[in-house]
PDB file of C-alpha atoms in Angstrom:
ATOM      1  CA  UNK A   1      31.008 -53.165   8.032  1.00 39.00           C
ATOM      2  CA  UNK A   2      33.896 -50.517   7.236  1.00 50.00           C
ATOM      3  CA  UNK A   3      34.965 -48.865   9.822  1.00 69.00           C
ATOM      4  CA  UNK A   4      33.696 -50.430  12.945  1.00 87.00           C
ATOM      5  CA  UNK A   5      34.695 -49.663  16.117  1.00 92.00           C
ATOM      6  CA  UNK A   6      36.497 -52.090  19.427  1.00 94.00           C
ATOM      7  CA  UNK A   7      34.298 -50.138  21.971  1.00 95.00           C
ATOM      8  CA  UNK A   8      30.958 -51.040  19.395  1.00 95.00           C
ATOM      9  CA  UNK A   9      31.805 -54.115  18.676  1.00 96.00           C
ATOM     10  CA  UNK A  10      32.547 -55.258  22.766  1.00 96.00           C
ATOM     11  CA  UNK A  11      28.517 -53.081  23.048  1.00 96.00           C
ATOM     12  CA  UNK A  12      27.404 -54.988  21.304  1.00 97.00           C
ATOM     13  CA  UNK A  13      29.042 -58.002  22.661  1.00 97.00           C
ATOM     14  CA  UNK A  14      26.993 -57.788  25.840  1.00 96.00           C
ATOM     15  CA  UNK A  15      24.135 -59.470  24.721  1.00 96.00           C
ATOM     16  CA  UNK A  16      25.609 -62.720  24.034  1.00 96.00           C
ATOM     17  CA  UNK A  17      27.453 -64.473  26.740  1.00 95.00           C
ATOM     18  CA  UNK A  18      30.087 -65.534  27.155  1.00 96.00           C
ATOM     19  CA  UNK A  19      30.851 -69.880  26.177  1.00 93.00           C
ATOM     20  CA  UNK A  20      32.247 -70.468  29.540  1.00 95.00           C
ATOM     21  CA  UNK A  21      31.860 -68.798  32.494  1.00 97.00           C
ATOM     22  CA  UNK A  22      28.364 -67.367  30.567  1.00 95.00           C
ATOM     23  CA  UNK A  23      29.154 -63.895  31.832  1.00 95.00           C
ATOM     24  CA  UNK A  24      28.014 -60.622  29.335  1.00 95.00           C
ATOM     25  CA  UNK A  25      31.246 -58.126  29.966  1.00 96.00           C
ATOM     26  CA  UNK A  26      33.750 -58.901  27.087  1.00 97.00           C
ATOM     27  CA  UNK A  27      36.514 -56.412  26.159  1.00 96.00           C
ATOM     28  CA  UNK A  28      38.490 -56.733  22.533  1.00 96.00           C
ATOM     29  CA  UNK A  29      42.168 -56.784  22.862  1.00 93.00           C
ATOM     30  CA  UNK A  30      44.018 -54.298  20.444  1.00 93.00           C
ATOM     31  CA  UNK A  31      47.331 -55.594  20.731  1.00 92.00           C
ATOM     32  CA  UNK A  32      45.370 -58.718  17.879  1.00 87.00           C
ATOM     33  CA  UNK A  33      43.358 -56.916  16.231  1.00 91.00           C
ATOM     34  CA  UNK A  34      44.967 -57.900  12.356  1.00 90.00           C
ATOM     35  CA  UNK A  35      43.916 -55.042   9.544  1.00 87.00           C
ATOM     36  CA  UNK A  36      41.835 -58.329   7.946  1.00 87.00           C
ATOM     37  CA  UNK A  37      39.472 -57.664  10.195  1.00 89.00           C
ATOM     38  CA  UNK A  38      40.372 -61.022  12.559  1.00 93.00           C
ATOM     39  CA  UNK A  39      39.947 -59.596  15.836  1.00 95.00           C
ATOM     40  CA  UNK A  40      40.299 -61.389  19.374  1.00 96.00           C
ATOM     41  CA  UNK A  41      37.304 -60.977  22.014  1.00 96.00           C
ATOM     42  CA  UNK A  42      37.858 -61.606  26.051  1.00 97.00           C
ATOM     43  CA  UNK A  43      35.677 -61.722  28.453  1.00 97.00           C
ATOM     44  CA  UNK A  44      35.941 -60.078  31.011  1.00 97.00           C
ATOM     45  CA  UNK A  45      34.988 -62.750  33.781  1.00 96.00           C
ATOM     46  CA  UNK A  46      37.017 -65.427  32.507  1.00 97.00           C
ATOM     47  CA  UNK A  47      39.309 -64.270  30.250  1.00 97.00           C
ATOM     48  CA  UNK A  48      38.468 -66.501  27.886  1.00 97.00           C
ATOM     49  CA  UNK A  49      39.118 -65.019  24.122  1.00 96.00           C
ATOM     50  CA  UNK A  50      37.279 -66.225  20.593  1.00 96.00           C
ATOM     51  CA  UNK A  51      37.079 -64.817  17.305  1.00 96.00           C
ATOM     52  CA  UNK A  52      35.267 -61.686  15.948  1.00 96.00           C
ATOM     53  CA  UNK A  53      35.383 -61.686  12.425  1.00 95.00           C
ATOM     54  CA  UNK A  54      34.810 -57.471  10.840  1.00 94.00           C
ATOM     55  CA  UNK A  55      35.457 -57.567   7.448  1.00 92.00           C
ATOM     56  CA  UNK A  56      31.760 -58.783   6.323  1.00 93.00           C
ATOM     57  CA  UNK A  57      31.967 -57.633   3.028  1.00 91.00           C
ATOM     58  CA  UNK A  58      35.087 -61.299   2.395  1.00 90.00           C
ATOM     59  CA  UNK A  59      32.392 -63.101   4.314  1.00 90.00           C
ATOM     60  CA  UNK A  60      29.506 -62.795   2.298  1.00 91.00           C
ATOM     61  CA  UNK A  61      31.741 -62.780  -1.081  1.00 91.00           C
ATOM     62  CA  UNK A  62      33.514 -66.150   0.147  1.00 91.00           C
ATOM     63  CA  UNK A  63      30.127 -67.884   1.412  1.00 89.00           C
ATOM     64  CA  UNK A  64      27.328 -68.221  -0.877  1.00 88.00           C
ATOM     65  CA  UNK A  65      24.291 -68.983   1.285  1.00 91.00           C
ATOM     66  CA  UNK A  66      25.153 -65.735   3.900  1.00 91.00           C
ATOM     67  CA  UNK A  67      23.141 -63.601   2.295  1.00 93.00           C
ATOM     68  CA  UNK A  68      19.894 -66.292   1.578  1.00 93.00           C
ATOM     69  CA  UNK A  69      20.464 -65.762   5.132  1.00 92.00           C
ATOM     70  CA  UNK A  70      20.284 -63.131   5.835  1.00 95.00           C
ATOM     71  CA  UNK A  71      16.453 -62.469   3.410  1.00 95.00           C
ATOM     72  CA  UNK A  72      15.337 -65.368   5.915  1.00 94.00           C
ATOM     73  CA  UNK A  73      15.869 -63.242   9.378  1.00 95.00           C
ATOM     74  CA  UNK A  74      13.292 -61.587  11.247  1.00 95.00           C
ATOM     75  CA  UNK A  75      14.313 -58.438  13.531  1.00 96.00           C
ATOM     76  CA  UNK A  76      12.931 -59.161  16.820  1.00 91.00           C
ATOM     77  CA  UNK A  77      11.494 -56.118  17.414  1.00 94.00           C
ATOM     78  CA  UNK A  78       9.356 -55.199  14.233  1.00 96.00           C
ATOM     79  CA  UNK A  79       8.692 -59.112  12.625  1.00 94.00           C
ATOM     80  CA  UNK A  80      10.716 -57.193   9.537  1.00 95.00           C
ATOM     81  CA  UNK A  81      12.468 -60.120   7.250  1.00 95.00           C
ATOM     82  CA  UNK A  82      16.046 -59.171   5.790  1.00 96.00           C
ATOM     83  CA  UNK A  83      19.355 -57.524   7.822  1.00 97.00           C
ATOM     84  CA  UNK A  84      22.616 -56.335   7.430  1.00 96.00           C
ATOM     85  CA  UNK A  85      25.797 -58.662   8.913  1.00 96.00           C
ATOM     86  CA  UNK A  86      27.616 -56.528   9.922  1.00 96.00           C
ATOM     87  CA  UNK A  87      29.993 -58.435  12.484  1.00 96.00           C
ATOM     88  CA  UNK A  88      30.572 -62.049  13.222  1.00 95.00           C
ATOM     89  CA  UNK A  89      31.530 -64.242  16.264  1.00 96.00           C
ATOM     90  CA  UNK A  90      32.457 -67.193  16.931  1.00 94.00           C
ATOM     91  CA  UNK A  91      32.154 -67.643  20.893  1.00 93.00           C
ATOM     92  CA  UNK A  92      33.235 -71.562  20.055  1.00 90.00           C
ATOM     93  CA  UNK A  93      33.671 -74.322  18.127  1.00 84.00           C
ATOM     94  CA  UNK A  94      30.305 -75.218  17.992  1.00 85.00           C
ATOM     95  CA  UNK A  95      28.543 -71.512  18.438  1.00 88.00           C
ATOM     96  CA  UNK A  96      28.760 -68.523  16.045  1.00 92.00           C
ATOM     97  CA  UNK A  97      27.003 -65.342  16.434  1.00 96.00           C
ATOM     98  CA  UNK A  98      25.789 -63.000  14.281  1.00 96.00           C
ATOM     99  CA  UNK A  99      24.900 -59.600  14.774  1.00 97.00           C
ATOM    100  CA  UNK A 100      22.850 -57.545  12.649  1.00 97.00           C
ATOM    101  CA  UNK A 101      20.657 -54.559  11.652  1.00 97.00           C
ATOM    102  CA  UNK A 102      17.440 -54.940  10.665  1.00 98.00           C
ATOM    103  CA  UNK A 103      16.424 -53.613   7.305  1.00 97.00           C
ATOM    104  CA  UNK A 104      12.711 -52.120   8.420  1.00 95.00           C
ATOM    105  CA  UNK A 105      13.900 -49.946  11.795  1.00 97.00           C
ATOM    106  CA  UNK A 106      17.967 -50.403  12.112  1.00 97.00           C
ATOM    107  CA  UNK A 107      17.057 -52.423  15.365  1.00 97.00           C
ATOM    108  CA  UNK A 108      20.717 -54.162  16.145  1.00 97.00           C
ATOM    109  CA  UNK A 109      20.773 -58.290  17.486  1.00 97.00           C
ATOM    110  CA  UNK A 110      22.463 -60.905  18.032  1.00 97.00           C
ATOM    111  CA  UNK A 111      21.927 -64.451  15.730  1.00 95.00           C
ATOM    112  CA  UNK A 112      23.112 -67.593  16.526  1.00 92.00           C
ATOM    113  CA  UNK A 113      23.894 -68.977  13.188  1.00 86.00           C
ATOM    114  CA  UNK A 114      23.124 -72.710  12.633  1.00 69.00           C
ATOM    115  CA  UNK A 115      25.935 -72.388   9.254  1.00 59.00           C
ATOM    116  CA  UNK A 116      28.535 -72.799  11.780  1.00 55.00           C
ATOM    117  CA  UNK A 117      27.713 -75.444  13.692  1.00 47.00           C
ATOM    118  CA  UNK A 118      31.050 -77.477  14.056  1.00 45.00           C
ATOM    119  CA  UNK A 119      31.284 -81.177  15.255  1.00 40.00           C
TER     120      UNK A 119
END
């Protein structure tokens, strides 16, 4: 999503838990914001940091299965199938989360990625 504001990302990150302490308050470390859309998220409780990726156009172009997966995700409110990918965060080596918006009712919610589990 072009023009994604760090404040919006911070607010939406509160819908998930820290992989270390299970806290739900996060910040974006503005010192490490890269022009290619790679940012650093930081847990405000334990200071754990993790990558946040905001250039979803590039990600979707380079990962051919993602558009199909996005069409299958159901909204947690209206059950409409199909979402847009706003940004993603890799909370740990085993947990990547997509932050999506329903194409039907425009509800914003997190979706755990089944496609990025690194064993």
